[in-house]
mmCIF file of C-alpha atoms and ligand atoms in Angstrom:
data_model
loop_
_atom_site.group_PDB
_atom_site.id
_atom_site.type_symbol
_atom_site.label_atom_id
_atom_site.label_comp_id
_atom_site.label_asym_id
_atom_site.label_seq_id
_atom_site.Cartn_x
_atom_site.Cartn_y
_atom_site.Cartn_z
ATOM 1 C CA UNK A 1 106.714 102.349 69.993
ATOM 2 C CA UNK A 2 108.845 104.478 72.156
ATOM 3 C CA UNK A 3 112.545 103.601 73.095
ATOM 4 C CA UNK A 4 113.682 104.812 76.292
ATOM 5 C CA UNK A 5 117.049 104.511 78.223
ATOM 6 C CA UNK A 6 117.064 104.611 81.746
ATOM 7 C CA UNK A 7 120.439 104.862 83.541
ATOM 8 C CA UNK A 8 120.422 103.389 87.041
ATOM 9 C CA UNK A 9 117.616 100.964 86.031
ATOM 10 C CA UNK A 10 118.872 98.295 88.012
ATOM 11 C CA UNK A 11 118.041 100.532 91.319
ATOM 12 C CA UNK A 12 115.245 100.816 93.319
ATOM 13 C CA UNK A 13 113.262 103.771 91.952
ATOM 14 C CA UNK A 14 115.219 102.770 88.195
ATOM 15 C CA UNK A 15 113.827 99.847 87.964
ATOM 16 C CA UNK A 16 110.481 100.033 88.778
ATOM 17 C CA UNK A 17 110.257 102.697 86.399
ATOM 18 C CA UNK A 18 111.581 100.587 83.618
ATOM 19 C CA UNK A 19 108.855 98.098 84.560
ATOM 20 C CA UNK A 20 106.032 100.680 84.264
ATOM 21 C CA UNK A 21 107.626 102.074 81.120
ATOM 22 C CA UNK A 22 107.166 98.522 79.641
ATOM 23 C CA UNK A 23 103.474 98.222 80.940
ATOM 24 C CA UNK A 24 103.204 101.797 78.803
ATOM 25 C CA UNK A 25 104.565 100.234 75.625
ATOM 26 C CA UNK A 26 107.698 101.588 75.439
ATOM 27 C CA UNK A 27 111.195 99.524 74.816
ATOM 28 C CA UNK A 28 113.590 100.209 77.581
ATOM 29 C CA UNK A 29 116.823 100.025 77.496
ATOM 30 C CA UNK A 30 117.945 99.979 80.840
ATOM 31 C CA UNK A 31 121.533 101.133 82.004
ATOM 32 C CA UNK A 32 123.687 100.266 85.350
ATOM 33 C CA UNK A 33 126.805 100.224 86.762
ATOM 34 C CA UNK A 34 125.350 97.663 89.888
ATOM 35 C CA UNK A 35 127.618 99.626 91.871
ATOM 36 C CA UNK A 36 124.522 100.321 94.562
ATOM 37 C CA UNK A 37 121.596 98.763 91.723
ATOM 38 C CA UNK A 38 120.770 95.006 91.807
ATOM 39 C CA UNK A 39 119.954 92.857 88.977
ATOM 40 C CA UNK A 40 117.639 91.208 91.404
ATOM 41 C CA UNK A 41 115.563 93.992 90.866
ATOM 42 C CA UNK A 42 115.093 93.411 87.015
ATOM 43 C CA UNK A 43 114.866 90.057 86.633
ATOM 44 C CA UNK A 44 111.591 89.649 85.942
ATOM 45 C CA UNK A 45 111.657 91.841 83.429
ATOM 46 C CA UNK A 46 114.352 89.423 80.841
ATOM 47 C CA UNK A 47 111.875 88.445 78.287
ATOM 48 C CA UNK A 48 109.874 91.806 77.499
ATOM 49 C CA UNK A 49 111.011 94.616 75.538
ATOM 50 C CA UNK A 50 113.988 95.112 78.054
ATOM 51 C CA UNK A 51 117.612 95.276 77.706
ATOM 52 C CA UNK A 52 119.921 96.006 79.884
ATOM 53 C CA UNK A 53 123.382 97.263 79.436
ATOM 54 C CA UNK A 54 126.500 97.157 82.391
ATOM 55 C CA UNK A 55 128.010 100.521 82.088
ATOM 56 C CA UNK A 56 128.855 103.337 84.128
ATOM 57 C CA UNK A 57 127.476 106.492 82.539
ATOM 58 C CA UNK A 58 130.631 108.750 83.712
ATOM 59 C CA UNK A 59 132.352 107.043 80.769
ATOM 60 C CA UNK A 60 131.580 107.864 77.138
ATOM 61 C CA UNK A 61 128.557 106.129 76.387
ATOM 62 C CA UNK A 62 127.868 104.494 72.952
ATOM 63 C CA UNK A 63 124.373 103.682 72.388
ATOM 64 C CA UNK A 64 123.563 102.260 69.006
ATOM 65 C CA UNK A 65 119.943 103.183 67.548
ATOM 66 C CA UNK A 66 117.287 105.897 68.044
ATOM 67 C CA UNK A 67 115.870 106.850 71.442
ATOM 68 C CA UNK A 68 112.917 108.857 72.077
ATOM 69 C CA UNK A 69 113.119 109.469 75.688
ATOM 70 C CA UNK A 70 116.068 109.384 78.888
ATOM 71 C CA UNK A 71 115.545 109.051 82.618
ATOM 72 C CA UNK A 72 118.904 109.579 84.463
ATOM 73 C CA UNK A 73 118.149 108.205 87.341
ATOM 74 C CA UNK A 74 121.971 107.099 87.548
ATOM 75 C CA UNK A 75 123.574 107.717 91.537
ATOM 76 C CA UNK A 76 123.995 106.176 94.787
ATOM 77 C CA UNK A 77 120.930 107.884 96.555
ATOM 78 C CA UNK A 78 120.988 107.405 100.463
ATOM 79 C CA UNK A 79 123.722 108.828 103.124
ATOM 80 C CA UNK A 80 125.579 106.318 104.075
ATOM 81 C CA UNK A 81 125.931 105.206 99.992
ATOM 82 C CA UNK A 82 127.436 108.908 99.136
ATOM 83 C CA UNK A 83 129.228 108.773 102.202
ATOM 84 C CA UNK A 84 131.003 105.244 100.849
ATOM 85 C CA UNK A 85 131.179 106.636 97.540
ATOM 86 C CA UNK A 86 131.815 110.452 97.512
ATOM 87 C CA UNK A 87 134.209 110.400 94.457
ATOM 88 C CA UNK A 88 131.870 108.261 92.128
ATOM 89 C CA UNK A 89 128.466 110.143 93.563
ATOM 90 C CA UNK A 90 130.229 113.560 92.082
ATOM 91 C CA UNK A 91 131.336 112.056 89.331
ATOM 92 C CA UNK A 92 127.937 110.430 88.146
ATOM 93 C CA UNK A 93 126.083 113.911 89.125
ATOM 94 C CA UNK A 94 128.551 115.831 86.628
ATOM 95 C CA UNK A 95 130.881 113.587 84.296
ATOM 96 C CA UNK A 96 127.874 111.046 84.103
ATOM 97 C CA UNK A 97 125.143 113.580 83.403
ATOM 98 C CA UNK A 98 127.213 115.400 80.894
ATOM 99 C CA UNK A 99 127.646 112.086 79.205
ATOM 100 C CA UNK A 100 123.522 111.421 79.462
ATOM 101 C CA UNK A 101 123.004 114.633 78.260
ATOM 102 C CA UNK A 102 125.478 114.435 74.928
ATOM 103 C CA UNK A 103 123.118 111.255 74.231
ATOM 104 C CA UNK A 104 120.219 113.173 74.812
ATOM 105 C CA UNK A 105 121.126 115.999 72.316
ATOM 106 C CA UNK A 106 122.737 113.376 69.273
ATOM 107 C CA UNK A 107 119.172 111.288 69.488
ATOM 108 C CA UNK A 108 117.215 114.472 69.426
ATOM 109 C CA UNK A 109 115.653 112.451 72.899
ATOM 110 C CA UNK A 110 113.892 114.292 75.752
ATOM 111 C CA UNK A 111 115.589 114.151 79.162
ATOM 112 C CA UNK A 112 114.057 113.857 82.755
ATOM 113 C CA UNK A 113 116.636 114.078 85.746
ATOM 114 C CA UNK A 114 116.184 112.351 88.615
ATOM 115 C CA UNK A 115 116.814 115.280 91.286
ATOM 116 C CA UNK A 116 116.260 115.410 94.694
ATOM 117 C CA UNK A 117 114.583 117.194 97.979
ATOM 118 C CA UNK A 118 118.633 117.298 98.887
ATOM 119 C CA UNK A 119 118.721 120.551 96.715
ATOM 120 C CA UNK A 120 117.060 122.567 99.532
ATOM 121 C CA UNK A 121 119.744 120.745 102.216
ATOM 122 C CA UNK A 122 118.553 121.480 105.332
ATOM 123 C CA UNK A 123 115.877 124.230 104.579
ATOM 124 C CA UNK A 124 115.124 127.394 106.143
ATOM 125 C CA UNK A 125 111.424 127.344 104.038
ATOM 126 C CA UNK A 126 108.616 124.916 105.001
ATOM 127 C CA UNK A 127 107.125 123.237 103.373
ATOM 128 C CA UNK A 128 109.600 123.316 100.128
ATOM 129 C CA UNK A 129 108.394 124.734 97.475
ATOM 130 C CA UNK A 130 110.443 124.750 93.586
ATOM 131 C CA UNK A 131 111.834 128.670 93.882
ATOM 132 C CA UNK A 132 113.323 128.035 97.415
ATOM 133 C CA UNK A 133 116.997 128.101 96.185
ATOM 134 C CA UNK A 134 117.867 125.918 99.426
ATOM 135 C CA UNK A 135 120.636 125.772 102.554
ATOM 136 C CA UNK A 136 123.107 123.234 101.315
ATOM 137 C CA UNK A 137 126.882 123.350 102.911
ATOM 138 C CA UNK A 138 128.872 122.523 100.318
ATOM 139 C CA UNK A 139 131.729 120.923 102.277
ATOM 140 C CA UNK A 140 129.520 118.358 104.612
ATOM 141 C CA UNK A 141 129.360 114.599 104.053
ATOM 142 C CA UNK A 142 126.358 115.452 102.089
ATOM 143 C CA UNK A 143 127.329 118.213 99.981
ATOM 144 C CA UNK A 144 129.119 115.429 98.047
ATOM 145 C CA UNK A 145 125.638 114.799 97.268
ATOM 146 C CA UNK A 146 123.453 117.425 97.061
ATOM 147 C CA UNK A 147 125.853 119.864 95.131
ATOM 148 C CA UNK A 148 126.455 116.819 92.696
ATOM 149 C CA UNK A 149 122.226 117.251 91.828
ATOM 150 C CA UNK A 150 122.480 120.825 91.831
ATOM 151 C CA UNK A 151 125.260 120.992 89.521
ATOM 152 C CA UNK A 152 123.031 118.371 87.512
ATOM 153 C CA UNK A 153 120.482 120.456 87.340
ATOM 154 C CA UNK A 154 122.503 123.285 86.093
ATOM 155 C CA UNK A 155 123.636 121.410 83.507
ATOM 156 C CA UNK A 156 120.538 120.441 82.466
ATOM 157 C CA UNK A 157 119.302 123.832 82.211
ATOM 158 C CA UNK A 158 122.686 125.086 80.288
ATOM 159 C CA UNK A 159 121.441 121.901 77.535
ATOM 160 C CA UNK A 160 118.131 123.057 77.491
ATOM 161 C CA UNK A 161 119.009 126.687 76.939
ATOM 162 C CA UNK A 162 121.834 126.821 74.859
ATOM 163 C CA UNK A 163 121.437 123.354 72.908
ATOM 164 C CA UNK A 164 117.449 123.603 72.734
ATOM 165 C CA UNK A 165 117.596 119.717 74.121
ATOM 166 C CA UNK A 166 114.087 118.846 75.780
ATOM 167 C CA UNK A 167 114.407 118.766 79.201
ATOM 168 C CA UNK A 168 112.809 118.252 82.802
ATOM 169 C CA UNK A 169 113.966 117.829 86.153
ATOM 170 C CA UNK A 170 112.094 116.017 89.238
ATOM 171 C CA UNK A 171 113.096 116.623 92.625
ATOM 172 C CA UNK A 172 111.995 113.314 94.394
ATOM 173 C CA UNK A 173 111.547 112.925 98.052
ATOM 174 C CA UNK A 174 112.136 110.904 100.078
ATOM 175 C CA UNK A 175 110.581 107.588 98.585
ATOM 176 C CA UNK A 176 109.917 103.906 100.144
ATOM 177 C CA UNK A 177 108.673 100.704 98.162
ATOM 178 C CA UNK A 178 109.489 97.130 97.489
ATOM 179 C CA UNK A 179 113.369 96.646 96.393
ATOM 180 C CA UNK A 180 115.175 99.413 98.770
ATOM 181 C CA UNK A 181 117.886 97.531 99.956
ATOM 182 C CA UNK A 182 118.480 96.183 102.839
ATOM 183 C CA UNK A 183 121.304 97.496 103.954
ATOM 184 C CA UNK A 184 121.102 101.067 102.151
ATOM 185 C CA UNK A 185 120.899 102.570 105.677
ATOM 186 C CA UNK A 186 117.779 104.933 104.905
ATOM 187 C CA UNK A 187 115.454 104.779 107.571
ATOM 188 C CA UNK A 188 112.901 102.548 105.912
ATOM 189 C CA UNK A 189 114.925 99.682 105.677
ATOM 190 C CA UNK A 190 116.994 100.679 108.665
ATOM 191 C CA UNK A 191 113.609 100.734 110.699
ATOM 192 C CA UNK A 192 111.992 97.563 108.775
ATOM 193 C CA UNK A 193 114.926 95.376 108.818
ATOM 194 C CA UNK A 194 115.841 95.640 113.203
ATOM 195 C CA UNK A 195 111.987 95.607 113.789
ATOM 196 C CA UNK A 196 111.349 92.161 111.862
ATOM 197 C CA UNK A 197 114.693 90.636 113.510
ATOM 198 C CA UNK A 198 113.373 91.844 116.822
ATOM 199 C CA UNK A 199 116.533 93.924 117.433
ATOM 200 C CA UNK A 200 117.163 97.809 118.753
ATOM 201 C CA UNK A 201 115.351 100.003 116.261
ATOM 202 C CA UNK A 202 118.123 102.956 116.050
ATOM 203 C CA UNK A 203 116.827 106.640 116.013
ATOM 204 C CA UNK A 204 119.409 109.365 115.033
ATOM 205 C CA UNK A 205 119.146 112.432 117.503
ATOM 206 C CA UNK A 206 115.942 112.592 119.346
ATOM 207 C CA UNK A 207 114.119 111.335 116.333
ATOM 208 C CA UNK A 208 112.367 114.982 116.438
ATOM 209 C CA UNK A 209 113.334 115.392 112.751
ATOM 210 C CA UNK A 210 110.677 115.431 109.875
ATOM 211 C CA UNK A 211 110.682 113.498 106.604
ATOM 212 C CA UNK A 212 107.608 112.720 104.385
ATOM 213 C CA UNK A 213 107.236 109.235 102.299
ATOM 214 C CA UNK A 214 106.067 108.845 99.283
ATOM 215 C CA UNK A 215 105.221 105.147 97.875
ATOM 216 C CA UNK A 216 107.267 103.877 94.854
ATOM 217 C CA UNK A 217 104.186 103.798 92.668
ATOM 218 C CA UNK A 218 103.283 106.908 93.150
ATOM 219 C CA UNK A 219 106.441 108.802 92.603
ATOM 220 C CA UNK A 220 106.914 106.738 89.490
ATOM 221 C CA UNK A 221 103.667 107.655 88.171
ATOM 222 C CA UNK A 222 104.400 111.306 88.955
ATOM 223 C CA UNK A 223 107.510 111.381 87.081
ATOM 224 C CA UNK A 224 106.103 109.577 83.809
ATOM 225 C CA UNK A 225 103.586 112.184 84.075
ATOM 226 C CA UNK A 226 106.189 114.808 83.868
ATOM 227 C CA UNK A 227 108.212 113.586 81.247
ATOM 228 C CA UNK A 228 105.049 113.792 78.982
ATOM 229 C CA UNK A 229 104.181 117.169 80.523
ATOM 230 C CA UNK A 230 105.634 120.457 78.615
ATOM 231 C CA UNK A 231 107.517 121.992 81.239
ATOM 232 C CA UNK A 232 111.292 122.568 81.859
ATOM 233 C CA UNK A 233 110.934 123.720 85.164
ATOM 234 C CA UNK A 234 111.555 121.475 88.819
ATOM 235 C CA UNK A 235 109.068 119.909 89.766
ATOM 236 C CA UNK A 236 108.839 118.502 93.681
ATOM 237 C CA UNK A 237 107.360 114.768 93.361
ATOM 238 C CA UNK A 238 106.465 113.376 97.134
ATOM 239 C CA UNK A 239 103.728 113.061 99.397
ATOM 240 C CA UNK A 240 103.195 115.687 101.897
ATOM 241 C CA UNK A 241 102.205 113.875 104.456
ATOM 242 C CA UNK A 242 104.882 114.342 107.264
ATOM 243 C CA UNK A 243 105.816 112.754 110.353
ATOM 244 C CA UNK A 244 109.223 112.641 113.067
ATOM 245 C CA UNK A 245 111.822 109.763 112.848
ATOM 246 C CA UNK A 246 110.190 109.175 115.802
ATOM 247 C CA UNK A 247 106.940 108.579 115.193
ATOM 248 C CA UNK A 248 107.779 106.885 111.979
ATOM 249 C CA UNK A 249 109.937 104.184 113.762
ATOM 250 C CA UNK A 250 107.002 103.213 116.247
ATOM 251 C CA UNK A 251 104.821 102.900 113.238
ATOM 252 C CA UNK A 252 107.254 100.179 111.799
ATOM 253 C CA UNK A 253 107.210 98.639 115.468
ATOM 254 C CA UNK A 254 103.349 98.496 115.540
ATOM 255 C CA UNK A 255 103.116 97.471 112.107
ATOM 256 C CA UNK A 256 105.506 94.374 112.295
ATOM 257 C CA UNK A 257 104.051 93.071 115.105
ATOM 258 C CA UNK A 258 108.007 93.905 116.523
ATOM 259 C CA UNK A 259 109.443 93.613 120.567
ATOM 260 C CA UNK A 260 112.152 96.197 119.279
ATOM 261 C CA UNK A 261 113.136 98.859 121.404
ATOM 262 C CA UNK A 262 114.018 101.948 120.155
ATOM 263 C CA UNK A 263 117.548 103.414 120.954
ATOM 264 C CA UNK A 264 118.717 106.560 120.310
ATOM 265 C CA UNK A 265 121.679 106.876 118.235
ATOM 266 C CA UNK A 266 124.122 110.146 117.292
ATOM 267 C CA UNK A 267 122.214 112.691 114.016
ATOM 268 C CA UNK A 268 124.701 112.568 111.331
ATOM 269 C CA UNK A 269 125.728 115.897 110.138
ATOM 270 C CA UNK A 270 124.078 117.892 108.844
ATOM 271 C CA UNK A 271 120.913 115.898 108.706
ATOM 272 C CA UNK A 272 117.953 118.090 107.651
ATOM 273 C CA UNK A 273 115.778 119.007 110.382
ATOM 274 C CA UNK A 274 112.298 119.544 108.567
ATOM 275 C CA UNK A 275 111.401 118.439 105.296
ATOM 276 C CA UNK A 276 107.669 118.275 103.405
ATOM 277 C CA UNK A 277 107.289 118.724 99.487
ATOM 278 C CA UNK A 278 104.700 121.448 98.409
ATOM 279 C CA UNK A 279 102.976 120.098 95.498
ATOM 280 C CA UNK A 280 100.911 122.567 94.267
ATOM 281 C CA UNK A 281 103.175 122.929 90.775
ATOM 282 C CA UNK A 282 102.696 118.731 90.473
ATOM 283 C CA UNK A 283 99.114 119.427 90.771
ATOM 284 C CA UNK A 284 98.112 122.132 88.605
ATOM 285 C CA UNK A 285 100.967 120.729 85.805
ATOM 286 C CA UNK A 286 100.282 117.149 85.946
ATOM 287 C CA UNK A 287 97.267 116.988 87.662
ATOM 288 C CA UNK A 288 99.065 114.004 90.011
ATOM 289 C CA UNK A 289 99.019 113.811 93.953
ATOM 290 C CA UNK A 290 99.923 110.568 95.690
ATOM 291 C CA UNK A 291 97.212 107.886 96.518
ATOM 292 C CA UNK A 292 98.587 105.520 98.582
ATOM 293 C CA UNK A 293 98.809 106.608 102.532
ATOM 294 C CA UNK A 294 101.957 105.652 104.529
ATOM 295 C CA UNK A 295 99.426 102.560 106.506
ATOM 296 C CA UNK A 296 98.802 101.159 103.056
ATOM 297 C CA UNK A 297 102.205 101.497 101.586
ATOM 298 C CA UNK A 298 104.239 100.326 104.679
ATOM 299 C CA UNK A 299 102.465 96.545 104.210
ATOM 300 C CA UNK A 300 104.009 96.000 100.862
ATOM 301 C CA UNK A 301 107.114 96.925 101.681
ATOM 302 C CA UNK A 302 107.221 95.123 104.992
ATOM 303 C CA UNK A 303 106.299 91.665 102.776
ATOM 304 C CA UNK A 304 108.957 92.640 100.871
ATOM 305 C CA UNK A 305 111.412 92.980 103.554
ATOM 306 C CA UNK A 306 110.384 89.767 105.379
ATOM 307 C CA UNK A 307 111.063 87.951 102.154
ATOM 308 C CA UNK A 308 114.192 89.561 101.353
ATOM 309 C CA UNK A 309 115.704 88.647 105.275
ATOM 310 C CA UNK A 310 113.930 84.646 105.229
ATOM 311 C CA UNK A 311 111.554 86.012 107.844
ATOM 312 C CA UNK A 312 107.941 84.278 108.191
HETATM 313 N N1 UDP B 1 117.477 107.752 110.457
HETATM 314 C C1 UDP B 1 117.385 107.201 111.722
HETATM 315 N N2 UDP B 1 117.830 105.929 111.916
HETATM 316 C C2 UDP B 1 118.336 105.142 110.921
HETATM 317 C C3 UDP B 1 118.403 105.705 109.624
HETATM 318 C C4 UDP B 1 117.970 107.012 109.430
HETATM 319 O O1 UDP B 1 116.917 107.856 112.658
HETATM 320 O O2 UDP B 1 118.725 103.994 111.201
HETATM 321 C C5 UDP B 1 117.009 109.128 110.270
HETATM 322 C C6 UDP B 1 118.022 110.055 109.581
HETATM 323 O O3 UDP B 1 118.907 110.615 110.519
HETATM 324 C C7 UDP B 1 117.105 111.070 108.962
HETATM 325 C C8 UDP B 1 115.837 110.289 108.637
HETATM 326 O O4 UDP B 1 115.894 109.106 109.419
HETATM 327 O O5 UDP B 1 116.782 112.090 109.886
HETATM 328 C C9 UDP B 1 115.708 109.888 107.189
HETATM 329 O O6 UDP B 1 116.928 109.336 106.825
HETATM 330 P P1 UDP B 1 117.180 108.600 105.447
HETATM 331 O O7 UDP B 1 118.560 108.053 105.481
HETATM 332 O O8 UDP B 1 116.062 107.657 105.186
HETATM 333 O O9 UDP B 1 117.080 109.713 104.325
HETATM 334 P P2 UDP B 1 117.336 111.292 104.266
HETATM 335 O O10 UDP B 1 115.980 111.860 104.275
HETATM 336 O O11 UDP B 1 118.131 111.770 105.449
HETATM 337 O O12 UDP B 1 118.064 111.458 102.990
#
């Protein structure tokens, strides 16, 4: 049986991937600082072949026992979190994948890191495919961010080459499911949490901007795929189907049933203005494209979110 760590388990994406990794067989170990993770979110899970350890991975981290395979999936993940937290988000990106990566190399255990769409900042090349090298200003509110995954990456690929450590990298899009919090900001929850209360749902800029949504269970399945795969090269995990801000915040309207309005409110800087994964590598590599439409997936998640507020 295979023993995995996963740091940032407790998190949205972390810990459903520590569930599926337990549905595969494996043994999980699954670590968290709960700075922006919730042990809400792996509750259910006490009682399987789970445990889970408090620690924040930009100390040393002491792990007792073999370990077959790593996700770092360790980092606060949505604007207004690295906006909060610019200091730790840097310092998880490099101190804390530095540390993942020592463990990596003294187990002998393959890596995957959690990267992200953010790597292309706000890009010049649509869709984005994995050799666009991006259009990322360091110094912005995001570059806190985004440089702190491309420096990750780097790193990764500095293991991989001059340690031999077996590596892979996933640059996720933008992703919506069950367990996003409520108040991380990102437009989901944003959208799904003023809609059910019946309150101004609040567009940045003219709402013209594009993102595409992938559902948890697909990007999860994606990535487990790639960690089994034999490539050390980025690969872009998302689903291509694309819409505006716009457009996505009258399908939460319609969808909840909702008398929001929707407001317009200032773009943050240096908001991307496009963004759509090409997923031609995922294809050919792994074989994997998303199944479940942004219709189906939104229901879920809108359960979720009525639960989560004590709405009926
Ligand atoms: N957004 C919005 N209203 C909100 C939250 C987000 O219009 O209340 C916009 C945001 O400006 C961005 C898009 O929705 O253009 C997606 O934002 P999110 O924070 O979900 O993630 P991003 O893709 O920017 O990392």
């Amino acid at each position: 049986m295979p023993r995995t760590l996963v740091t940032g388990g407790a998190g949205f994406i972390g810990s459903h991937l520590c569930e599926y990794l337990l549905d595969q067989g494996h043994s999980v170990v699954a670590m968290d600082n709960l700075l922006t993770g919730d042990p809400a979110n792996i509750e259910r899970l006490i009682g399987r072949d789970f445990v889970f350890v408090k620690h924040d991975v930009t100390n040393y981290i002491a792990l007792e026992g073999d370990l077959d395979y790593i996700f770092h999936f360790a980092s606060p993940a949505s604007p207004i979190d690295y906006l909060k937290l610019p200091i730790q988000t840097l310092k998880v990106g490099s101190l804390g994948t530095h540390n993942v990566l020592g463990v990596a190399k003294a187990k002998k255990a393959r890596i995957l890191l959690a990267s992200t769409s953010e790597v292309y900042g706000d890009p010049l090349v649509h869709p984005q495919r994995e050799d666009y090298w991006g259009n990322v200003n360091p110094i912005g509110p995001r570059g806190v961010y985004d440089e702190a995954k491309r420096f990750s990456e780097a790193m990764v690929m500095a293991y991989h080459r001059f340690h031999g450590v077996e590596t892979r990298i996933v640059r996720i899009f933008n992703t919506y499911g069950p367990r996003m919090r409520v108040e991380d900001g990102r437009a989901i929850p944003a959208f799904m949490s003023q809609a059910l209360k019946n309150e101004d749902v609040t567009v940045f800029g003219d709402g013209t901007q594009t993102r595409s949504l992938c559902f948890a269970s697909d990007l999860v399945e994606g990535i487990y795929r790639l960690m089994l795969s034999d490539t050390s090269d980025p690969v872009n995990i998302g689903n291509p189907q694309e819409l505006t801000i716009l457009d996505l915040a009258k399908k939460v309207i319609a969808a909840t049933g909702s008398r929001s309005r929707i407001v317009e409110r200032p773009l943050p800087e240096d908001d991307p203005k496009i963004r759509q994964p090409d997923i031609t590598r995922a294809r050919k590599i792994l074989g994997w494209e998303p199944k479940v439409g942004l219709d189906e997936g939104l229901i879920p998640t809108i359960a979720y979110f009525r639960s989560k507020l004590g709405i009926t």
